[in-house]
Amino acid sequence: MPILALFAAAATPAIDANLQPLAFLAGSCWQGELPAGQGTDTHCFTPMLGGHFLRDRHRVMPGGYAGETVYRWDPGARRIAFDYYSSLGLLMPGTAVADAQGLAFELEVLAPDGRPLPMRAAWHRDGADAYLVTTQVQQDGAWHVLPGTPRFRRIGPAPAE
């Protein structure tokens, strides 16, 4: 039994203590079906630079849209911060905090006319190997839930860096 325990411990990559709310994602790939037949979204999470950062690379198929998020601890704000880079050339900064059911994200996207569009998302755990995503956008001072709640499930280990 101790050999199995050592293997299990080695299978979960170490990340910084401040990033522990994201630890369940580290070292794995997750896949979900997007609403309205938009395709399949696959995210692979890998610790980087000694676990001080967590990288999330994702790709939507068909179509090939891709993005990369780098999560880090922001000591000044005392919270997890991230930058999301998209294959469309967009940069979306944001923050993430643990909540009772999983993770809560806040970010800002630039609308096509250049105005900032506040967004928030919740990733709620659905057992050990899945999570549900809900997304909201703020328009005209009110929050609106986007259609669909994709369920992402763990599909295997993230590729080695």
CSV table of N, CA and C in Angstrom, one decimal:
chain,number,residue,atom,x,y,z
A,1,MET,N,0.8,-1.2,0.0
A,1,MET,CA,0.0,0.0,0.0
A,1,MET,C,0.8,1.3,0.0
A,2,PRO,N,2.0,1.4,0.7
A,2,PRO,CA,2.8,2.6,0.7
A,2,PRO,C,3.3,3.0,-0.7
A,3,ILE,N,3.5,2.0,-1.5
A,3,ILE,CA,4.0,2.2,-2.9
A,3,ILE,C,2.9,3.0,-3.7
A,4,LEU,N,1.6,2.5,-3.5
A,4,LEU,CA,0.5,3.2,-4.2
A,4,LEU,C,0.4,4.6,-3.7
A,5,ALA,N,0.6,4.8,-2.4
A,5,ALA,CA,0.4,6.2,-1.9
A,5,ALA,C,1.5,7.1,-2.4
A,6,LEU,N,2.7,6.6,-2.6
A,6,LEU,CA,3.8,7.4,-3.2
A,6,LEU,C,3.5,7.7,-4.7
A,7,PHE,N,2.9,6.8,-5.4
A,7,PHE,CA,2.6,7.0,-6.8
A,7,PHE,C,1.5,8.1,-6.9
A,8,ALA,N,0.5,8.0,-6.0
A,8,ALA,CA,-0.6,8.9,-6.0
A,8,ALA,C,-0.1,10.3,-5.7
A,9,ALA,N,0.8,10.4,-4.8
A,9,ALA,CA,1.3,11.7,-4.4
A,9,ALA,C,2.1,12.3,-5.6
A,10,ALA,N,2.9,11.5,-6.3
A,10,ALA,CA,3.7,12.0,-7.4
A,10,ALA,C,2.9,12.3,-8.6
A,11,ALA,N,1.7,11.8,-8.7
A,11,ALA,CA,0.8,12.0,-9.8
A,11,ALA,C,0.2,13.4,-9.8
A,12,THR,N,0.1,14.1,-8.7
A,12,THR,CA,-0.5,15.4,-8.6
A,12,THR,C,0.7,16.4,-8.5
A,13,PRO,N,0.9,17.2,-9.5
A,13,PRO,CA,2.0,18.1,-9.5
A,13,PRO,C,1.8,19.2,-8.4
A,14,ALA,N,3.0,19.6,-7.8
A,14,ALA,CA,2.9,20.5,-6.7
A,14,ALA,C,2.7,21.9,-7.3
A,15,ILE,N,1.9,22.7,-6.6
A,15,ILE,CA,1.7,24.1,-7.0
A,15,ILE,C,1.8,24.9,-5.7
A,16,ASP,N,2.1,26.2,-5.8
A,16,ASP,CA,2.3,27.1,-4.7
A,16,ASP,C,1.0,27.1,-3.8
A,17,ALA,N,1.3,27.2,-2.5
A,17,ALA,CA,0.2,27.1,-1.5
A,17,ALA,C,-0.9,28.1,-1.8
A,18,ASN,N,-0.6,29.3,-2.3
A,18,ASN,CA,-1.6,30.3,-2.6
A,18,ASN,C,-2.5,29.9,-3.8
A,19,LEU,N,-2.0,29.0,-4.6
A,19,LEU,CA,-2.8,28.6,-5.8
A,19,LEU,C,-3.6,27.3,-5.5
A,20,GLN,N,-3.7,26.9,-4.2
A,20,GLN,CA,-4.4,25.6,-3.9
A,20,GLN,C,-5.8,25.5,-4.3
A,21,PRO,N,-6.6,26.6,-4.4
A,21,PRO,CA,-7.9,26.4,-5.0
A,21,PRO,C,-8.0,25.9,-6.4
A,22,LEU,N,-6.8,26.0,-7.1
A,22,LEU,CA,-6.7,25.5,-8.5
A,22,LEU,C,-6.1,24.1,-8.5
A,23,ALA,N,-5.7,23.6,-7.4
A,23,ALA,CA,-4.8,22.3,-7.3
A,23,ALA,C,-5.5,21.1,-8.0
A,24,PHE,N,-6.8,21.0,-7.9
A,24,PHE,CA,-7.5,19.9,-8.5
A,24,PHE,C,-7.4,19.8,-10.0
A,25,LEU,N,-7.1,20.9,-10.6
A,25,LEU,CA,-7.0,21.0,-12.1
A,25,LEU,C,-5.6,20.6,-12.5
A,26,ALA,N,-4.6,20.8,-11.7
A,26,ALA,CA,-3.2,20.7,-12.1
A,26,ALA,C,-2.8,19.3,-12.5
A,27,GLY,N,-2.1,19.2,-13.7
A,27,GLY,CA,-1.6,18.0,-14.2
A,27,GLY,C,-2.6,17.2,-15.0
A,28,SER,N,-3.8,17.8,-15.2
A,28,SER,CA,-4.8,17.0,-16.0
A,28,SER,C,-5.4,17.9,-17.1
A,29,CYS,N,-6.0,17.1,-18.1
A,29,CYS,CA,-6.8,17.8,-19.1
A,29,CYS,C,-8.2,17.5,-18.9
A,30,TRP,N,-9.0,18.5,-19.2
A,30,TRP,CA,-10.5,18.5,-19.0
A,30,TRP,C,-11.2,18.9,-20.3
A,31,GLN,N,-12.3,18.2,-20.5
A,31,GLN,CA,-13.0,18.5,-21.8
A,31,GLN,C,-14.5,18.6,-21.5
A,32,GLY,N,-15.1,19.6,-22.3
A,32,GLY,CA,-16.5,19.8,-22.2
A,32,GLY,C,-17.1,20.2,-23.5
A,33,GLU,N,-18.4,19.9,-23.7
A,33,GLU,CA,-19.2,20.3,-24.9
A,33,GLU,C,-19.7,21.7,-24.6
A,34,LEU,N,-19.5,22.6,-25.6
A,34,LEU,CA,-20.0,24.0,-25.5
A,34,LEU,C,-21.4,24.0,-25.9
A,35,PRO,N,-22.2,25.0,-25.4
A,35,PRO,CA,-23.6,25.1,-25.7
A,35,PRO,C,-23.8,25.4,-27.2
A,36,ALA,N,-25.0,25.1,-27.6
A,36,ALA,CA,-25.5,25.4,-29.0
A,36,ALA,C,-24.6,24.8,-30.1
A,37,GLY,N,-24.0,23.6,-29.8
A,37,GLY,CA,-23.2,22.9,-30.8
A,37,GLY,C,-21.9,23.7,-31.3
A,38,GLN,N,-21.4,24.5,-30.4
A,38,GLN,CA,-20.2,25.3,-30.7
A,38,GLN,C,-18.9,24.5,-30.7
A,39,GLY,N,-19.0,23.2,-30.3
A,39,GLY,CA,-17.8,22.4,-30.3
A,39,GLY,C,-17.4,21.9,-29.0
A,40,THR,N,-16.2,21.3,-29.0
A,40,THR,CA,-15.6,20.7,-27.8
A,40,THR,C,-14.5,21.6,-27.3
A,41,ASP,N,-14.4,21.9,-26.0
A,41,ASP,CA,-13.4,22.7,-25.4
A,41,ASP,C,-12.5,21.9,-24.5
A,42,THR,N,-11.2,21.8,-24.8
A,42,THR,CA,-10.3,21.0,-24.0
A,42,THR,C,-9.3,21.9,-23.3
A,43,HIS,N,-9.2,21.8,-22.0
A,43,HIS,CA,-8.2,22.6,-21.2
A,43,HIS,C,-7.2,21.6,-20.6
A,44,CYS,N,-5.9,22.0,-20.7
A,44,CYS,CA,-4.8,21.2,-20.0
A,44,CYS,C,-4.1,22.1,-19.1
A,45,PHE,N,-4.0,21.7,-17.8
A,45,PHE,CA,-3.4,22.6,-16.8
A,45,PHE,C,-2.1,22.0,-16.3
A,46,THR,N,-1.0,22.8,-16.3
A,46,THR,CA,0.3,22.4,-15.9
A,46,THR,C,1.0,23.4,-15.0
A,47,PRO,N,1.5,23.0,-13.9
A,47,PRO,CA,2.3,23.9,-13.1
A,47,PRO,C,3.5,24.4,-13.9
A,48,MET,N,4.0,25.6,-13.7
A,48,MET,CA,5.2,26.1,-14.4
A,48,MET,C,6.1,26.8,-13.4
A,49,LEU,N,7.3,26.9,-13.7
A,49,LEU,CA,8.3,27.6,-13.0
A,49,LEU,C,8.3,27.2,-11.5
A,50,GLY,N,8.4,26.0,-11.2
A,50,GLY,CA,8.5,25.5,-9.8
A,50,GLY,C,7.1,25.5,-9.1
A,51,GLY,N,6.0,25.6,-9.9
A,51,GLY,CA,4.7,25.6,-9.3
A,51,GLY,C,4.2,26.9,-8.8
A,52,HIS,N,5.0,28.0,-9.1
A,52,HIS,CA,4.6,29.3,-8.7
A,52,HIS,C,3.5,29.9,-9.6
A,53,PHE,N,3.3,29.2,-10.7
A,53,PHE,CA,2.3,29.6,-11.7
A,53,PHE,C,1.6,28.4,-12.2
A,54,LEU,N,0.4,28.5,-12.7
A,54,LEU,CA,-0.3,27.4,-13.3
A,54,LEU,C,-0.8,27.8,-14.7
A,55,ARG,N,-0.4,27.0,-15.7
A,55,ARG,CA,-0.8,27.3,-17.1
A,55,ARG,C,-2.0,26.5,-17.5
A,56,ASP,N,-2.9,27.1,-18.2
A,56,ASP,CA,-4.1,26.5,-18.8
A,56,ASP,C,-4.0,26.7,-20.3
A,57,ARG,N,-3.8,25.7,-21.0
A,57,ARG,CA,-3.9,25.8,-22.5
A,57,ARG,C,-5.1,25.2,-23.0
A,58,HIS,N,-5.9,25.9,-23.8
A,58,HIS,CA,-7.2,25.3,-24.3
A,58,HIS,C,-7.3,25.5,-25.8
A,59,ARG,N,-8.1,24.6,-26.3
A,59,ARG,CA,-8.4,24.6,-27.7
A,59,ARG,C,-9.9,24.2,-27.9
A,60,VAL,N,-10.6,24.9,-28.8
A,60,VAL,CA,-11.9,24.6,-29.2
A,60,VAL,C,-11.9,24.0,-30.6
A,61,MET,N,-12.5,22.8,-30.7
A,61,MET,CA,-12.6,22.1,-32.0
A,61,MET,C,-14.1,21.8,-32.3
A,62,PRO,N,-14.5,21.9,-33.5
A,62,PRO,CA,-13.8,22.4,-34.7
A,62,PRO,C,-13.6,23.9,-34.6
A,63,GLY,N,-12.7,24.4,-35.5
A,63,GLY,CA,-12.5,25.8,-35.6
A,63,GLY,C,-11.1,26.2,-35.2
A,64,GLY,N,-10.5,25.6,-34.2
A,64,GLY,CA,-9.2,25.9,-33.8
A,64,GLY,C,-9.0,27.1,-32.9
A,65,TYR,N,-10.0,27.7,-32.4
A,65,TYR,CA,-9.8,28.8,-31.4
A,65,TYR,C,-9.0,28.2,-30.3
A,66,ALA,N,-8.1,29.0,-29.8
A,66,ALA,CA,-7.2,28.6,-28.7
A,66,ALA,C,-6.9,29.7,-27.8
A,67,GLY,N,-6.5,29.4,-26.6
A,67,GLY,CA,-6.1,30.4,-25.6
A,67,GLY,C,-5.2,29.8,-24.6
A,68,GLU,N,-4.6,30.7,-23.8
A,68,GLU,CA,-3.7,30.3,-22.8
A,68,GLU,C,-3.9,31.2,-21.6
A,69,THR,N,-4.0,30.7,-20.4
A,69,THR,CA,-4.2,31.4,-19.2
A,69,THR,C,-3.0,31.1,-18.3
A,70,VAL,N,-2.4,32.1,-17.7
A,70,VAL,CA,-1.4,31.9,-16.7
A,70,VAL,C,-1.9,32.5,-15.3
A,71,TYR,N,-2.1,31.6,-14.4
A,71,TYR,CA,-2.6,32.0,-13.0
A,71,TYR,C,-1.4,32.2,-12.1
A,72,ARG,N,-1.5,33.2,-11.2
A,72,ARG,CA,-0.4,33.5,-10.3
A,72,ARG,C,-1.0,34.1,-9.0
A,73,TRP,N,-0.2,34.1,-8.0
A,73,TRP,CA,-0.6,34.8,-6.8
A,73,TRP,C,-0.2,36.2,-6.9
A,74,ASP,N,-1.1,37.2,-6.6
A,74,ASP,CA,-0.9,38.6,-6.5
A,74,ASP,C,-0.8,39.0,-5.1
A,75,PRO,N,0.5,39.2,-4.6
A,75,PRO,CA,0.6,39.5,-3.1
A,75,PRO,C,0.0,40.8,-2.7
A,76,GLY,N,0.0,41.8,-3.6
A,76,GLY,CA,-0.5,43.1,-3.3
A,76,GLY,C,-2.0,43.0,-3.1
A,77,ALA,N,-2.7,42.3,-4.0
A,77,ALA,CA,-4.2,42.2,-3.9
A,77,ALA,C,-4.6,41.0,-3.0
A,78,ARG,N,-3.6,40.2,-2.6
A,78,ARG,CA,-3.9,39.0,-1.8
A,78,ARG,C,-4.9,38.1,-2.4
A,79,ARG,N,-4.8,37.8,-3.7
A,79,ARG,CA,-5.7,36.9,-4.4
A,79,ARG,C,-5.0,36.4,-5.6
A,80,ILE,N,-5.7,35.4,-6.2
A,80,ILE,CA,-5.2,34.8,-7.5
A,80,ILE,C,-5.5,35.7,-8.6
A,81,ALA,N,-4.5,36.0,-9.4
A,81,ALA,CA,-4.7,36.8,-10.6
A,81,ALA,C,-4.4,36.0,-11.8
A,82,PHE,N,-4.9,36.4,-13.0
A,82,PHE,CA,-4.6,35.6,-14.2
A,82,PHE,C,-4.6,36.6,-15.4
A,83,ASP,N,-3.9,36.2,-16.5
A,83,ASP,CA,-4.0,36.8,-17.8
A,83,ASP,C,-4.4,35.7,-18.8
A,84,TYR,N,-5.4,36.0,-19.6
A,84,TYR,CA,-5.8,35.1,-20.6
A,84,TYR,C,-5.5,35.7,-22.0
A,85,TYR,N,-4.8,34.9,-22.8
A,85,TYR,CA,-4.3,35.3,-24.1
A,85,TYR,C,-5.1,34.5,-25.1
A,86,SER,N,-5.7,35.1,-26.1
A,86,SER,CA,-6.5,34.3,-27.1
A,86,SER,C,-5.9,34.3,-28.5
A,87,SER,N,-6.3,33.3,-29.2
A,87,SER,CA,-5.8,33.3,-30.6
A,87,SER,C,-6.3,34.4,-31.5
A,88,LEU,N,-7.3,35.2,-31.0
A,88,LEU,CA,-7.8,36.3,-31.7
A,88,LEU,C,-7.0,37.6,-31.3
A,89,GLY,N,-6.0,37.4,-30.5
A,89,GLY,CA,-5.1,38.6,-30.1
A,89,GLY,C,-5.6,39.3,-29.0
A,90,LEU,N,-6.6,38.8,-28.2
A,90,LEU,CA,-7.1,39.5,-27.0
A,90,LEU,C,-6.3,39.1,-25.8
A,91,LEU,N,-6.2,40.1,-24.9
A,91,LEU,CA,-5.7,39.9,-23.5
A,91,LEU,C,-6.8,40.2,-22.6
A,92,MET,N,-7.1,39.2,-21.7
A,92,MET,CA,-8.1,39.5,-20.7
A,92,MET,C,-7.6,39.2,-19.3
A,93,PRO,N,-7.3,40.2,-18.5
A,93,PRO,CA,-6.9,40.0,-17.1
A,93,PRO,C,-8.1,39.8,-16.2
A,94,GLY,N,-7.8,39.1,-15.1
A,94,GLY,CA,-8.8,38.8,-14.2
A,94,GLY,C,-8.3,38.3,-12.8
A,95,THR,N,-9.3,37.9,-12.0
A,95,THR,CA,-9.0,37.3,-10.7
A,95,THR,C,-9.8,36.1,-10.4
A,96,ALA,N,-9.3,35.3,-9.5
A,96,ALA,CA,-10.1,34.1,-9.2
A,96,ALA,C,-10.0,33.9,-7.6
A,97,VAL,N,-11.1,33.5,-7.1
A,97,VAL,CA,-11.1,33.2,-5.6
A,97,VAL,C,-11.9,31.9,-5.4
A,98,ALA,N,-11.6,31.2,-4.3
A,98,ALA,CA,-12.3,30.0,-3.9
A,98,ALA,C,-13.6,30.4,-3.3
A,99,ASP,N,-14.7,29.7,-3.7
A,99,ASP,CA,-16.0,29.9,-3.0
A,99,ASP,C,-16.5,28.5,-2.5
A,100,ALA,N,-17.6,28.5,-1.9
A,100,ALA,CA,-18.1,27.3,-1.2
A,100,ALA,C,-18.2,26.1,-2.2
A,101,GLN,N,-18.5,26.3,-3.5
A,101,GLN,CA,-18.7,25.2,-4.4
A,101,GLN,C,-17.5,25.0,-5.4
A,102,GLY,N,-16.6,25.9,-5.4
A,102,GLY,CA,-15.5,25.8,-6.4
A,102,GLY,C,-14.7,27.1,-6.5
A,103,LEU,N,-14.8,27.7,-7.7
A,103,LEU,CA,-14.0,28.9,-8.0
A,103,LEU,C,-14.9,29.9,-8.6
A,104,ALA,N,-14.6,31.2,-8.3
A,104,ALA,CA,-15.3,32.3,-8.9
A,104,ALA,C,-14.3,33.2,-9.6
A,105,PHE,N,-14.6,33.6,-10.8
A,105,PHE,CA,-13.7,34.4,-11.6
A,105,PHE,C,-14.3,35.7,-12.0
A,106,GLU,N,-13.5,36.8,-12.1
A,106,GLU,CA,-13.9,38.0,-12.6
A,106,GLU,C,-12.9,38.5,-13.6
A,107,LEU,N,-13.4,39.0,-14.8
A,107,LEU,CA,-12.5,39.4,-15.8
A,107,LEU,C,-13.2,40.5,-16.6
A,108,GLU,N,-12.4,41.1,-17.5
A,108,GLU,CA,-12.9,42.1,-18.4
A,108,GLU,C,-12.5,41.9,-19.8
A,109,VAL,N,-13.4,41.9,-20.7
A,109,VAL,CA,-13.2,41.7,-22.1
A,109,VAL,C,-13.5,43.0,-22.8
A,110,LEU,N,-12.7,43.3,-23.8
A,110,LEU,CA,-13.0,44.5,-24.6
A,110,LEU,C,-14.0,44.2,-25.7
A,111,ALA,N,-15.1,44.9,-25.7
A,111,ALA,CA,-16.2,44.7,-26.7
A,111,ALA,C,-15.7,45.1,-28.1
A,112,PRO,N,-16.3,44.7,-29.1
A,112,PRO,CA,-15.8,45.1,-30.5
A,112,PRO,C,-15.7,46.6,-30.7
A,113,ASP,N,-16.5,47.4,-29.9
A,113,ASP,CA,-16.4,48.9,-30.1
A,113,ASP,C,-15.3,49.5,-29.1
A,114,GLY,N,-14.6,48.6,-28.4
A,114,GLY,CA,-13.5,49.1,-27.5
A,114,GLY,C,-14.0,49.3,-26.1
A,115,ARG,N,-15.3,49.2,-25.8
A,115,ARG,CA,-15.7,49.3,-24.4
A,115,ARG,C,-15.4,48.1,-23.6
A,116,PRO,N,-15.0,48.3,-22.3
A,116,PRO,CA,-14.8,47.1,-21.5
A,116,PRO,C,-16.1,46.4,-21.2
A,117,LEU,N,-16.1,45.1,-21.2
A,117,LEU,CA,-17.3,44.2,-20.9
A,117,LEU,C,-17.0,43.4,-19.7
A,118,PRO,N,-17.5,43.7,-18.5
A,118,PRO,CA,-17.2,42.9,-17.4
A,118,PRO,C,-17.8,41.5,-17.5
A,119,MET,N,-17.1,40.5,-17.1
A,119,MET,CA,-17.6,39.1,-17.1
A,119,MET,C,-17.3,38.5,-15.7
A,120,ARG,N,-18.1,37.5,-15.4
A,120,ARG,CA,-17.7,36.6,-14.3
A,120,ARG,C,-18.2,35.2,-14.6
A,121,ALA,N,-17.5,34.3,-14.0
A,121,ALA,CA,-17.7,32.9,-14.2
A,121,ALA,C,-17.6,32.1,-12.9
A,122,ALA,N,-18.3,31.0,-12.8
A,122,ALA,CA,-18.2,30.1,-11.7
A,122,ALA,C,-17.9,28.7,-12.2
A,123,TRP,N,-16.9,28.1,-11.6
A,123,TRP,CA,-16.6,26.7,-11.9
A,123,TRP,C,-17.0,25.9,-10.6
A,124,HIS,N,-18.0,25.2,-10.7
A,124,HIS,CA,-18.5,24.4,-9.5
A,124,HIS,C,-18.1,22.9,-9.7
A,125,ARG,N,-17.5,22.4,-8.6
A,125,ARG,CA,-17.1,21.0,-8.7
A,125,ARG,C,-18.3,20.1,-8.8
A,126,ASP,N,-18.2,19.1,-9.6
A,126,ASP,CA,-19.2,18.1,-9.8
A,126,ASP,C,-18.6,16.7,-9.6
A,127,GLY,N,-18.3,16.4,-8.3
A,127,GLY,CA,-17.5,15.2,-8.0
A,127,GLY,C,-16.0,15.4,-8.2
A,128,ALA,N,-15.2,14.4,-8.1
A,128,ALA,CA,-13.8,14.5,-8.1
A,128,ALA,C,-13.2,14.8,-9.5
A,129,ASP,N,-14.0,14.4,-10.5
A,129,ASP,CA,-13.4,14.5,-11.9
A,129,ASP,C,-14.2,15.3,-12.9
A,130,ALA,N,-15.0,16.3,-12.4
A,130,ALA,CA,-15.8,17.1,-13.3
A,130,ALA,C,-16.1,18.5,-12.6
A,131,TYR,N,-16.4,19.5,-13.4
A,131,TYR,CA,-16.8,20.8,-12.9
A,131,TYR,C,-17.8,21.4,-13.9
A,132,LEU,N,-18.7,22.2,-13.4
A,132,LEU,CA,-19.7,22.9,-14.3
A,132,LEU,C,-19.3,24.3,-14.4
A,133,VAL,N,-19.6,24.9,-15.5
A,133,VAL,CA,-19.2,26.3,-15.8
A,133,VAL,C,-20.4,27.2,-16.1
A,134,THR,N,-20.6,28.2,-15.3
A,134,THR,CA,-21.7,29.2,-15.7
A,134,THR,C,-20.9,30.6,-15.9
A,135,THR,N,-21.4,31.3,-16.9
A,135,THR,CA,-20.8,32.6,-17.2
A,135,THR,C,-21.8,33.7,-17.3
A,136,GLN,N,-21.5,34.9,-16.8
A,136,GLN,CA,-22.4,36.0,-16.9
A,136,GLN,C,-21.6,37.2,-17.5
A,137,VAL,N,-22.3,38.1,-18.2
A,137,VAL,CA,-21.8,39.3,-18.7
A,137,VAL,C,-22.6,40.5,-18.1
A,138,GLN,N,-22.0,41.6,-17.9
A,138,GLN,CA,-22.7,42.8,-17.5
A,138,GLN,C,-23.0,43.7,-18.6
A,139,GLN,N,-24.3,44.0,-18.8
A,139,GLN,CA,-24.7,44.9,-19.9
A,139,GLN,C,-25.7,45.8,-19.3
A,140,ASP,N,-25.6,47.1,-19.6
A,140,ASP,CA,-26.5,48.1,-19.1
A,140,ASP,C,-26.7,48.0,-17.6
A,141,GLY,N,-25.6,47.7,-16.9
A,141,GLY,CA,-25.7,47.7,-15.4
A,141,GLY,C,-26.3,46.5,-14.8
A,142,ALA,N,-26.7,45.5,-15.6
A,142,ALA,CA,-27.2,44.3,-15.0
A,142,ALA,C,-26.4,43.1,-15.5
A,143,TRP,N,-26.4,42.0,-14.6
A,143,TRP,CA,-25.7,40.8,-15.0
A,143,TRP,C,-26.7,39.9,-15.7
A,144,HIS,N,-26.2,39.2,-16.8
A,144,HIS,CA,-27.0,38.3,-17.6
A,144,HIS,C,-26.2,37.0,-17.7
A,145,VAL,N,-26.9,35.9,-17.4
A,145,VAL,CA,-26.3,34.6,-17.5
A,145,VAL,C,-26.3,34.2,-19.0
A,146,LEU,N,-25.2,33.7,-19.5
A,146,LEU,CA,-25.1,33.2,-20.9
A,146,LEU,C,-25.7,31.8,-20.9
A,147,PRO,N,-26.3,31.5,-22.1
A,147,PRO,CA,-26.9,30.2,-22.2
A,147,PRO,C,-25.9,29.0,-22.1
A,148,GLY,N,-26.4,27.9,-21.5
A,148,GLY,CA,-25.7,26.7,-21.4
A,148,GLY,C,-24.8,26.7,-20.1
A,149,THR,N,-24.6,25.5,-19.7
A,149,THR,CA,-23.7,25.2,-18.5
A,149,THR,C,-22.8,24.0,-18.9
A,150,PRO,N,-21.7,24.3,-19.5
A,150,PRO,CA,-20.8,23.1,-19.9
A,150,PRO,C,-20.3,22.4,-18.7
A,151,ARG,N,-20.3,21.1,-18.9
A,151,ARG,CA,-19.7,20.2,-17.8
A,151,ARG,C,-18.4,19.7,-18.4
A,152,PHE,N,-17.3,20.0,-17.7
A,152,PHE,CA,-15.9,19.6,-18.0
A,152,PHE,C,-15.6,18.4,-17.2
A,153,ARG,N,-15.1,17.4,-17.9
A,153,ARG,CA,-14.7,16.1,-17.1
A,153,ARG,C,-13.2,15.9,-17.4
A,154,ARG,N,-12.6,15.3,-16.4
A,154,ARG,CA,-11.1,15.0,-16.5
A,154,ARG,C,-11.0,13.9,-17.6
A,155,ILE,N,-10.1,14.1,-18.5
A,155,ILE,CA,-9.9,13.1,-19.6
A,155,ILE,C,-8.5,12.4,-19.6
A,156,GLY,N,-7.7,12.9,-18.7
A,156,GLY,CA,-6.3,12.3,-18.7
A,156,GLY,C,-5.3,13.3,-18.2
A,157,PRO,N,-4.0,12.8,-18.2
A,157,PRO,CA,-3.0,13.7,-17.8
A,157,PRO,C,-2.7,14.8,-18.8
A,158,ALA,N,-2.2,15.9,-18.3
A,158,ALA,CA,-1.8,17.0,-19.2
A,158,ALA,C,-0.4,16.6,-19.9
A,159,PRO,N,-0.2,17.0,-21.1
A,159,PRO,CA,1.1,16.7,-21.7
A,159,PRO,C,2.2,17.3,-21.0
A,160,ALA,N,3.4,16.6,-20.9
A,160,ALA,CA,4.6,17.1,-20.3
A,160,ALA,C,5.0,18.4,-21.0
A,161,GLU,N,5.5,19.3,-20.2
A,161,GLU,CA,6.0,20.6,-20.8
A,161,GLU,C,7.4,20.4,-21.4
